[in-house]
PDB file of N, CA and C in Angstrom:
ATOM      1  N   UNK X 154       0.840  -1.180   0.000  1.00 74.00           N
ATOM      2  CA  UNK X 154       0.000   0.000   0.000  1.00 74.00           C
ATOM      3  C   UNK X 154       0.887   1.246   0.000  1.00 74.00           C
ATOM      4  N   UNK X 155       0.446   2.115  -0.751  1.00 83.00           N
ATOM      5  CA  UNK X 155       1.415   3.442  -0.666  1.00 83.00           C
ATOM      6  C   UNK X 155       0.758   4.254   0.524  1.00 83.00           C
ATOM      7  N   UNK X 156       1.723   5.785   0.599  1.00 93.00           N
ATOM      8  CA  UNK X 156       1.353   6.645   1.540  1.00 93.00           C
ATOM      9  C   UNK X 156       0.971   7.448   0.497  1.00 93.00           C
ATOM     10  N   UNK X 157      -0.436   8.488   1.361  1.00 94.00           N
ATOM     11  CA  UNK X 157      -0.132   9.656   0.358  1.00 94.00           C
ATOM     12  C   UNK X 157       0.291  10.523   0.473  1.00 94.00           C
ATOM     13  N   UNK X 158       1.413  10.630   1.158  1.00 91.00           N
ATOM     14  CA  UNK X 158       2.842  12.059   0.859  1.00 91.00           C
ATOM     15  C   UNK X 158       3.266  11.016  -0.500  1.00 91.00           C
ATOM     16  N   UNK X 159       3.351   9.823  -1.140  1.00 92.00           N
ATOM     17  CA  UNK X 159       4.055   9.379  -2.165  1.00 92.00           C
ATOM     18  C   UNK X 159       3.277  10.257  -3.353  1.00 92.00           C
ATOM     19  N   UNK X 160       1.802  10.407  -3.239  1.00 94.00           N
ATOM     20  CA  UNK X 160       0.951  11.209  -4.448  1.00 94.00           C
ATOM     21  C   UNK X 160       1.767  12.896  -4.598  1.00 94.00           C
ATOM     22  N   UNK X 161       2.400  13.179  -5.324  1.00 95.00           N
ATOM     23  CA  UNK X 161       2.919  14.390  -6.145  1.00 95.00           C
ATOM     24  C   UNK X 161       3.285  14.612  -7.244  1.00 95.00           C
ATOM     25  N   UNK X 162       3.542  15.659  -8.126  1.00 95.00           N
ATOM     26  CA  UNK X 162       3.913  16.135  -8.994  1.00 95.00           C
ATOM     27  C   UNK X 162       5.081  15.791  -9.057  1.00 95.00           C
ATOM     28  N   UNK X 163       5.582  15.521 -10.537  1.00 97.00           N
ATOM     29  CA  UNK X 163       6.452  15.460 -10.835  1.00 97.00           C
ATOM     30  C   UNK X 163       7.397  16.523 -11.057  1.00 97.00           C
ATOM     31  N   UNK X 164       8.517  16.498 -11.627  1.00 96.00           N
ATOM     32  CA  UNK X 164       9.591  17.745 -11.456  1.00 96.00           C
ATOM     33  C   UNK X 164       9.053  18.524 -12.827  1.00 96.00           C
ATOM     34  N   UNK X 165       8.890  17.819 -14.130  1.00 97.00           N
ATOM     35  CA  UNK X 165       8.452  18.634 -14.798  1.00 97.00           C
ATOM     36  C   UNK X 165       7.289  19.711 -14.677  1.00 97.00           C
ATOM     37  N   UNK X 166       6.241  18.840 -14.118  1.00 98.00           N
ATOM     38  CA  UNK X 166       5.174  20.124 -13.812  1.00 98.00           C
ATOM     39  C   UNK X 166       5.176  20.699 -12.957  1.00 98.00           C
ATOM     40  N   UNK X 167       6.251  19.978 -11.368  1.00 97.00           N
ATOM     41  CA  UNK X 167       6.050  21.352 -10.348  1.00 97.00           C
ATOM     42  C   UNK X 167       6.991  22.505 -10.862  1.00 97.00           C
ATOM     43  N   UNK X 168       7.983  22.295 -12.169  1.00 97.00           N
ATOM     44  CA  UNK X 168       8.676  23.969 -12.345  1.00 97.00           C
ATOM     45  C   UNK X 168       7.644  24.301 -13.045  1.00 97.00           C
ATOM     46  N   UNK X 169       6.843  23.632 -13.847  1.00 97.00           N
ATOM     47  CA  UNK X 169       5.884  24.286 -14.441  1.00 97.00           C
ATOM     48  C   UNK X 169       4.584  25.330 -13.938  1.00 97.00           C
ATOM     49  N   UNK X 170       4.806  24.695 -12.837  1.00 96.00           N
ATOM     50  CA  UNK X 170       3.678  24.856 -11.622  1.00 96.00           C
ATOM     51  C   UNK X 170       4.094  26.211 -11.378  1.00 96.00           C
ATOM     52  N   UNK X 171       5.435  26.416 -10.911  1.00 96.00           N
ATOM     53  CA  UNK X 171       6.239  27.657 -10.811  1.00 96.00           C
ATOM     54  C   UNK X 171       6.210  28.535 -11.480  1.00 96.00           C
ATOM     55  N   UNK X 172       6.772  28.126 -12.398  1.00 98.00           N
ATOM     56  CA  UNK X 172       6.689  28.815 -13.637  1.00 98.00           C
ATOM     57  C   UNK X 172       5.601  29.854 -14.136  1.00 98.00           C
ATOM     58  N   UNK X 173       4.431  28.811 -13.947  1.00 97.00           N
ATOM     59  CA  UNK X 173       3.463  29.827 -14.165  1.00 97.00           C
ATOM     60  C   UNK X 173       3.142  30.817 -12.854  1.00 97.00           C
ATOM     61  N   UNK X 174       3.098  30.277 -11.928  1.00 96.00           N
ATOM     62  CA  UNK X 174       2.521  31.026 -10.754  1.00 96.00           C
ATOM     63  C   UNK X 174       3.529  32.606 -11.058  1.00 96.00           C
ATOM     64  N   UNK X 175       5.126  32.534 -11.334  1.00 97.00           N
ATOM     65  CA  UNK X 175       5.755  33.646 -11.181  1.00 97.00           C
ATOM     66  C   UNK X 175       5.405  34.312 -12.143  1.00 97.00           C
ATOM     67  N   UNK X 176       4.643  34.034 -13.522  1.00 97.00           N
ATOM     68  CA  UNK X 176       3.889  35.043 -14.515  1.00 97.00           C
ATOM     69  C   UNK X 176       3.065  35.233 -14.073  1.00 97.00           C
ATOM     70  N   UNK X 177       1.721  35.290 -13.368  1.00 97.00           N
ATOM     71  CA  UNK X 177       0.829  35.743 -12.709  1.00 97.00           C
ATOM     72  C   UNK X 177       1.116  36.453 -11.573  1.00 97.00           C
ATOM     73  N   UNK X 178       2.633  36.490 -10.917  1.00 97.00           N
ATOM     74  CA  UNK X 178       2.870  37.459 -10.300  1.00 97.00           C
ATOM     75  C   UNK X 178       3.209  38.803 -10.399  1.00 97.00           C
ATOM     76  N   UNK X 179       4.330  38.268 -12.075  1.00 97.00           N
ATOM     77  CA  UNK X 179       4.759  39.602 -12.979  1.00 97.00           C
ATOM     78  C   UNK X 179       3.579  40.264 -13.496  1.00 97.00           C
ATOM     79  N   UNK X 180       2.848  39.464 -14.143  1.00 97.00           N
ATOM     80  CA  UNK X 180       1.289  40.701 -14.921  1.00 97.00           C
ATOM     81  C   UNK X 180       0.946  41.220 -14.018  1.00 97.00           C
ATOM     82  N   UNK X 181       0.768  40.746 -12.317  1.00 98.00           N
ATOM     83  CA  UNK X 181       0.123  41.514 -11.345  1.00 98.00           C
ATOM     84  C   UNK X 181       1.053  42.830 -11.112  1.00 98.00           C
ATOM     85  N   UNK X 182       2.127  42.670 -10.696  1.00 97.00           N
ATOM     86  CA  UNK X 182       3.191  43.464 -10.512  1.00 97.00           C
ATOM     87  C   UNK X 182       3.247  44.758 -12.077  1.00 97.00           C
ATOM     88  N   UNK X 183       3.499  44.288 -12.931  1.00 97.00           N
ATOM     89  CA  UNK X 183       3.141  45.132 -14.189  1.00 97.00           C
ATOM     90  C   UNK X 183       2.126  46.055 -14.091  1.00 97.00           C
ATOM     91  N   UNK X 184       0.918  45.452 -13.959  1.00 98.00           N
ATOM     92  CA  UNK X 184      -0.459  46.241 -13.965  1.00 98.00           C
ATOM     93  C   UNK X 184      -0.394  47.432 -12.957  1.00 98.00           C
ATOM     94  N   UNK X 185      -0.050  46.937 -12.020  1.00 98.00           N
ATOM     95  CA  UNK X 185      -0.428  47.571 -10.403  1.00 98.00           C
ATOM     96  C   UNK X 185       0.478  48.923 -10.483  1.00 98.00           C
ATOM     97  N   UNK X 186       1.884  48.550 -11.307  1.00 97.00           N
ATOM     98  CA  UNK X 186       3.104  49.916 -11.298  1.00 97.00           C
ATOM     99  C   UNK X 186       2.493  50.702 -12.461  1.00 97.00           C
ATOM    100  N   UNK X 187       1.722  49.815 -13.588  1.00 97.00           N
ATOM    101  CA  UNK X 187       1.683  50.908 -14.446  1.00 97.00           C
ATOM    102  C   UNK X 187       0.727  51.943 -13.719  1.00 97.00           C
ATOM    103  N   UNK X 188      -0.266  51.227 -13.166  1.00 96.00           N
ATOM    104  CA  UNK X 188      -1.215  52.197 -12.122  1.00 96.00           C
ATOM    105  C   UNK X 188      -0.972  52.830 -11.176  1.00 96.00           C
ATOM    106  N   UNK X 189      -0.034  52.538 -10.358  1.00 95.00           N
ATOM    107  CA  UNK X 189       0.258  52.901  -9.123  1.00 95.00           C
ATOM    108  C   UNK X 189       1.540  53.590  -8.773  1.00 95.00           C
ATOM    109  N   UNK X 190       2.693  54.076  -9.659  1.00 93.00           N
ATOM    110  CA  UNK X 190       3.900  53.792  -9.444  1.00 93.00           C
ATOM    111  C   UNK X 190       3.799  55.235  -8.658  1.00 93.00           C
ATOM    112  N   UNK X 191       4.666  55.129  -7.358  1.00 93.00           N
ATOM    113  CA  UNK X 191       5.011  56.779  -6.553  1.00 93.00           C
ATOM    114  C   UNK X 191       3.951  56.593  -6.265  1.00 93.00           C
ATOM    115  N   UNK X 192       2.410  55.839  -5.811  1.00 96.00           N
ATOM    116  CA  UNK X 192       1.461  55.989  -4.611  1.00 96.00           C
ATOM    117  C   UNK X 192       2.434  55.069  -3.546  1.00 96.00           C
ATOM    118  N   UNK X 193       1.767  55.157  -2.397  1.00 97.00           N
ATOM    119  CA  UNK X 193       2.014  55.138  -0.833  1.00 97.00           C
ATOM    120  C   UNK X 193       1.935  53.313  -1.375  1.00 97.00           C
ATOM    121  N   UNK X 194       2.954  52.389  -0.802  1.00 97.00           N
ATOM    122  CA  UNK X 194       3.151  50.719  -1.482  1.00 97.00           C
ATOM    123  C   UNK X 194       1.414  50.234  -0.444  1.00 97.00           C
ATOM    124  N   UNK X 195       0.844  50.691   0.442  1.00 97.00           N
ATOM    125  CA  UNK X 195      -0.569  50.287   1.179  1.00 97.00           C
ATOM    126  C   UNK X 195      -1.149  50.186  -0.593  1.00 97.00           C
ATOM    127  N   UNK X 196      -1.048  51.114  -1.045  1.00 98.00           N
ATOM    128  CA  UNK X 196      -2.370  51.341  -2.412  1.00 98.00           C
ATOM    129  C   UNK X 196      -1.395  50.014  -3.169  1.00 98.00           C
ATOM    130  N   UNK X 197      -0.544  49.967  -3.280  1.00 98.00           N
ATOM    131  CA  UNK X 197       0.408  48.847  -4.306  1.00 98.00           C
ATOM    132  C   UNK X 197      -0.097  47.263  -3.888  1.00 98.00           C
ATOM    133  N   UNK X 198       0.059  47.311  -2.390  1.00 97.00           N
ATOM    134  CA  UNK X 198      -0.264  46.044  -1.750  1.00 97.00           C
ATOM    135  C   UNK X 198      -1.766  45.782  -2.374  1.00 97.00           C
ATOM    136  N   UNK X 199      -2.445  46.347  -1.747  1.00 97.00           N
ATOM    137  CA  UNK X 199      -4.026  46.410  -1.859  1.00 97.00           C
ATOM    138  C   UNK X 199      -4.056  45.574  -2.831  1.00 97.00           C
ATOM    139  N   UNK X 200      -4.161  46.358  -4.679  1.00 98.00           N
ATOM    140  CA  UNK X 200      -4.307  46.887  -5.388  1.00 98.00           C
ATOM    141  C   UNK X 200      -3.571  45.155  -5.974  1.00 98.00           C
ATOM    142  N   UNK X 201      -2.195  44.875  -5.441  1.00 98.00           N
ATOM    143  CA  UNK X 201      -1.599  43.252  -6.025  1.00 98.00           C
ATOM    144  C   UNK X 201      -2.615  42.151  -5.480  1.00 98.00           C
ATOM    145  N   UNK X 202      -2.797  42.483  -4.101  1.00 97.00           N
ATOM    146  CA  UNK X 202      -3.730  40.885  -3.462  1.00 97.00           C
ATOM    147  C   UNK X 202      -4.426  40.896  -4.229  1.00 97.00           C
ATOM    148  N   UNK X 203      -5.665  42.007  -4.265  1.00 97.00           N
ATOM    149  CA  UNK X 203      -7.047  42.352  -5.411  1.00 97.00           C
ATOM    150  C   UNK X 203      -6.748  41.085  -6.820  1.00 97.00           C
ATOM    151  N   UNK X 204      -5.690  41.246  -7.281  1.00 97.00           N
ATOM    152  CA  UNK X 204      -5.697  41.039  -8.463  1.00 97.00           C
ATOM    153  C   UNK X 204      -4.844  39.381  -8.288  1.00 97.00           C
ATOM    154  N   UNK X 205      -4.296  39.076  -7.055  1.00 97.00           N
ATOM    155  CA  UNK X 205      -3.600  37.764  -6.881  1.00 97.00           C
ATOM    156  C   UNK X 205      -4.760  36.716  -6.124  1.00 97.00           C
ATOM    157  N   UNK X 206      -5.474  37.143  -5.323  1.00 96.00           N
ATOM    158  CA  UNK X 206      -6.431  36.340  -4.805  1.00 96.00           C
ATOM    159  C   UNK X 206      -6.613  35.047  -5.096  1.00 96.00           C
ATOM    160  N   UNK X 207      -7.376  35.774  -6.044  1.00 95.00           N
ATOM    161  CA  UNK X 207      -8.333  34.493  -7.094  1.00 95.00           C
ATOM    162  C   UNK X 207      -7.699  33.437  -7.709  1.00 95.00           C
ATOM    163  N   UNK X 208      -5.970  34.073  -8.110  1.00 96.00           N
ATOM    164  CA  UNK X 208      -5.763  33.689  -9.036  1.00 96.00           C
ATOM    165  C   UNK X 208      -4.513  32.276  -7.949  1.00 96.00           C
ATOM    166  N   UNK X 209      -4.829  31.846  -6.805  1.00 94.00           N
ATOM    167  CA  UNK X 209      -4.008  30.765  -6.388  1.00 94.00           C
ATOM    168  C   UNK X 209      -5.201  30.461  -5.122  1.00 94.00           C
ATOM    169  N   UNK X 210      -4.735  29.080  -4.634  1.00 93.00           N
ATOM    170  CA  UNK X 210      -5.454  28.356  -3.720  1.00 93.00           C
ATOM    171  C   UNK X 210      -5.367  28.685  -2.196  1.00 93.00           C
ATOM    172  N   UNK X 211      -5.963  29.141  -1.604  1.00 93.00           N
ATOM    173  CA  UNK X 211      -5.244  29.026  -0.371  1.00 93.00           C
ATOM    174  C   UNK X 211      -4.549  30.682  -0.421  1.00 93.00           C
ATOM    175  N   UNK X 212      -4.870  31.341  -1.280  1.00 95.00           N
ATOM    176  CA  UNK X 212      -3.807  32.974  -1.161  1.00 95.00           C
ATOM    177  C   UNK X 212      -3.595  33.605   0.208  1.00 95.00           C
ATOM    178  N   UNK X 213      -2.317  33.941   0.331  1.00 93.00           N
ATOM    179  CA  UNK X 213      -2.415  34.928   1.288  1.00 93.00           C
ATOM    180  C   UNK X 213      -1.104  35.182   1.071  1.00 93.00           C
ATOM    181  N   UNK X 214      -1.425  37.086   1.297  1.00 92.00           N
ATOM    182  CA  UNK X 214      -0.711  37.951   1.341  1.00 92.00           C
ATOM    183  C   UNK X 214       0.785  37.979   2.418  1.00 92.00           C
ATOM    184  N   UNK X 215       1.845  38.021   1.640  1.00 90.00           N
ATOM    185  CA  UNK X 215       3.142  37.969   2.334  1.00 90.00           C
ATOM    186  C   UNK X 215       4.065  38.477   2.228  1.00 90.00           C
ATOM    187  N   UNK X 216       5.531  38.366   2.354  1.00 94.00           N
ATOM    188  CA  UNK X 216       6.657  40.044   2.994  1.00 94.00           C
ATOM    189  C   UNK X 216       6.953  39.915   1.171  1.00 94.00           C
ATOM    190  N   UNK X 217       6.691  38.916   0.499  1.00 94.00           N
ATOM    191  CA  UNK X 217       7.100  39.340  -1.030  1.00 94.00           C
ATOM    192  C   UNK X 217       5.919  40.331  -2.147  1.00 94.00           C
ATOM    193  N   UNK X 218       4.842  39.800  -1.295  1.00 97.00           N
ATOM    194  CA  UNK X 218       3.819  41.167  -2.219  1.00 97.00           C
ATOM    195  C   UNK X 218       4.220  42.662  -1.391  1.00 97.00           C
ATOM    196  N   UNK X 219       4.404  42.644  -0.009  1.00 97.00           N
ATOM    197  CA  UNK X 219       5.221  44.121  -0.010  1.00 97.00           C
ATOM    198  C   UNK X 219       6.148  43.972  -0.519  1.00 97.00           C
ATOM    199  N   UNK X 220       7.345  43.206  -0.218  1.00 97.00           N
ATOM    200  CA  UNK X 220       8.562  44.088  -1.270  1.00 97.00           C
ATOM    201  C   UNK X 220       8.287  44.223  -2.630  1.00 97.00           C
ATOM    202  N   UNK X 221       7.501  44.024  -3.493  1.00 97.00           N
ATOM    203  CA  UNK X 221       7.205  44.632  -4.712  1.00 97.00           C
ATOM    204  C   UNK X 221       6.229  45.916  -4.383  1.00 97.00           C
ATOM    205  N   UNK X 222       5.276  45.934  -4.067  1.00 97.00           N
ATOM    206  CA  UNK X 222       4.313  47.242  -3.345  1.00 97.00           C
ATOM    207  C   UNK X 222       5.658  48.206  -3.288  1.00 97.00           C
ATOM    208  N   UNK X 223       6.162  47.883  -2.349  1.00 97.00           N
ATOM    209  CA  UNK X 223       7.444  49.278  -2.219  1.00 97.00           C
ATOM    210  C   UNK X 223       7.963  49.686  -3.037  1.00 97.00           C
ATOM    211  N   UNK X 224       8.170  48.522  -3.984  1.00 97.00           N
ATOM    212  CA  UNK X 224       9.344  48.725  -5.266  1.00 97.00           C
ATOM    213  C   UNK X 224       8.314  49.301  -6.347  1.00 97.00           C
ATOM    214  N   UNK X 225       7.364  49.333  -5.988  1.00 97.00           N
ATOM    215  CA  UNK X 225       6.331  49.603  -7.321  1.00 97.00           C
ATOM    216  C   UNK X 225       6.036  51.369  -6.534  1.00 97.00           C
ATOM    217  N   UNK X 226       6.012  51.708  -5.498  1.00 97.00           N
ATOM    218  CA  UNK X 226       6.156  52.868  -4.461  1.00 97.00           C
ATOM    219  C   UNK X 226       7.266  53.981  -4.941  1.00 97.00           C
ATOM    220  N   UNK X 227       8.299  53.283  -5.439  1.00 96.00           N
ATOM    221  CA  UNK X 227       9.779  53.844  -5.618  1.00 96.00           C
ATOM    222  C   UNK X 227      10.126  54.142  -7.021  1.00 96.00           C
ATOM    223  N   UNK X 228       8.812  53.344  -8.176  1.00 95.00           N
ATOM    224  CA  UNK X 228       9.061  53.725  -9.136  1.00 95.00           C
ATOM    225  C   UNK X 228       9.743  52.966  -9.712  1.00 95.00           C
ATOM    226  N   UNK X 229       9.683  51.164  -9.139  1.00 95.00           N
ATOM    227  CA  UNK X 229      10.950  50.715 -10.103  1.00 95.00           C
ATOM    228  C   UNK X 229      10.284  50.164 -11.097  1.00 95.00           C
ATOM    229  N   UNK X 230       9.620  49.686 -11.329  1.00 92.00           N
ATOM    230  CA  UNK X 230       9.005  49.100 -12.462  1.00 92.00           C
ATOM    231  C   UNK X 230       8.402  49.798 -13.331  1.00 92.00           C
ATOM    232  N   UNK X 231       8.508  51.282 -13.781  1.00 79.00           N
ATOM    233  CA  UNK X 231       7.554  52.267 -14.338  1.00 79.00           C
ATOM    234  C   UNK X 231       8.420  52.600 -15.404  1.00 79.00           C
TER     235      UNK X 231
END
């Protein structure tokens, strides 16, 4: 009988898995600076969850959607 910690993804699809998740982070990140760039990173944060939510299981907001909020705050992505 197996365990099921043995049931997972394989290596090809968990980079794939990755893979995609970090383009749905960049379009979020994209969108939010073209909108937001030099507001206060609160409106950046907001403004990324809004648009990351939906788009993963289980979401929640963490110290890497602020450090882009800030960086999107500072103008780097604009």
């Amino acid at each position: 009988m197996s365990a099921i910690d043995d049931v997972t993804w394989n290596d090809e699809a968990r980079d794939k898995i990755l893979t995609d998740a970090d383009r749905v982070l960049q379009e979020a990140v994209t969108a939010v600076a073209a909108e937001k760039s030099g507001a206060p990173w609160e409106e950046s944060f907001q403004a990324l969850n809004e648009r990351l939510k939906d788009r993963f299981i289980d979401y929640e907001p963490g110290p890497d959607v602020r450090k882009y909020a800030e960086a999107i705050e500072r103008g780097d992505y604009s």
